[in-house]
């Protein structure tokens, strides 16, 4: 996870050795270690930050939440029954967590209550929340990519991928464009639509047709 303030950049790294390390970098100066500690009982698989919040999670099925401004531990969140594979924020009001138990949970940061879960009964590899807060896209172990409607709390679109989508992210614009990183094989994707990065293959750009939905999404309701 990364975050920046006033030109400075903070990078948070999670390791297979249970450790979380925070590094601050100012242009023109050497990088400085902010913190390094071992908050988890097993490998750290996911991290995300937004505003003052930092969250980390992994194979111990626990989400740890921190206040980055005060550098204090805010506590733990428990719900998932499997390795937590992805974390993300929508603004500073809601956090999303996905895991191998097939659940994508939505948490309210005001009191860290779990509001609801999106369940596809298949291990989630990665997810990304759209900037509008009205939809979420996720990739699954069974090579399926799903678009979740956060207004109705249900899957509104899905497609089979040629290989597992290890990572997915929305574009930087409000449009419905996203990028997927696939495991590399010779037939993982059409060469005209992808870029070979030596071991991984990136689908350049995909756009989905998605009809206009109400602004009253799950995030907006709470």
Short mmCIF file of C-alpha atoms in Angstrom, two decimals, residues 122-123 125-126 138-146 159-168 178-190 194 199-203 206:
data_model
loop_
_atom_site.label_atom_id
_atom_site.label_comp_id
_atom_site.label_asym_id
_atom_site.label_seq_id
_atom_site.Cartn_x
_atom_site.Cartn_y
_atom_site.Cartn_z
CA UNK A 122 -15.52 -19.20 -4.61
CA UNK A 123 -12.14 -17.99 -3.40
CA UNK A 125 -8.10 -13.46 -5.59
CA UNK A 126 -8.41 -9.68 -5.84
CA UNK A 138 -13.42 -9.01 -8.32
CA UNK A 139 -11.45 -11.94 -9.72
CA UNK A 140 -11.87 -15.51 -8.47
CA UNK A 141 -9.84 -18.71 -8.33
CA UNK A 142 -12.18 -20.41 -10.81
CA UNK A 143 -11.05 -17.89 -13.50
CA UNK A 144 -14.25 -15.84 -13.28
CA UNK A 145 -14.38 -12.06 -13.03
CA UNK A 146 -17.51 -10.56 -11.46
CA UNK A 159 -17.15 -13.42 -17.49
CA UNK A 160 -14.76 -16.35 -17.73
CA UNK A 161 -11.10 -15.39 -18.11
CA UNK A 162 -8.55 -17.49 -20.03
CA UNK A 163 -6.46 -17.74 -16.85
CA UNK A 164 -6.79 -16.72 -13.21
CA UNK A 165 -6.86 -12.96 -12.72
CA UNK A 166 -4.27 -12.34 -10.03
CA UNK A 167 -4.88 -8.60 -9.83
CA UNK A 168 -7.61 -6.25 -11.02
CA UNK A 178 -10.33 -1.84 -15.74
CA UNK A 179 -7.08 -3.76 -16.07
CA UNK A 180 -6.54 -7.44 -15.16
CA UNK A 181 -3.21 -9.20 -14.57
CA UNK A 182 -3.34 -12.87 -15.59
CA UNK A 183 -1.04 -15.76 -14.77
CA UNK A 184 1.21 -16.25 -17.78
CA UNK A 185 0.73 -19.10 -20.22
CA UNK A 186 1.24 -19.14 -23.96
CA UNK A 187 -2.49 -18.94 -24.56
CA UNK A 188 -3.43 -16.80 -21.56
CA UNK A 189 -4.68 -13.96 -23.69
CA UNK A 190 -4.74 -12.74 -27.24
CA UNK A 194 -2.34 -7.96 -23.87
CA UNK A 199 5.81 -14.27 -16.20
CA UNK A 200 2.63 -12.21 -16.14
CA UNK A 201 0.34 -11.00 -18.87
CA UNK A 202 -1.57 -7.74 -18.60
CA UNK A 203 -4.82 -7.25 -20.46
CA UNK A 206 -11.37 -3.73 -21.10
#
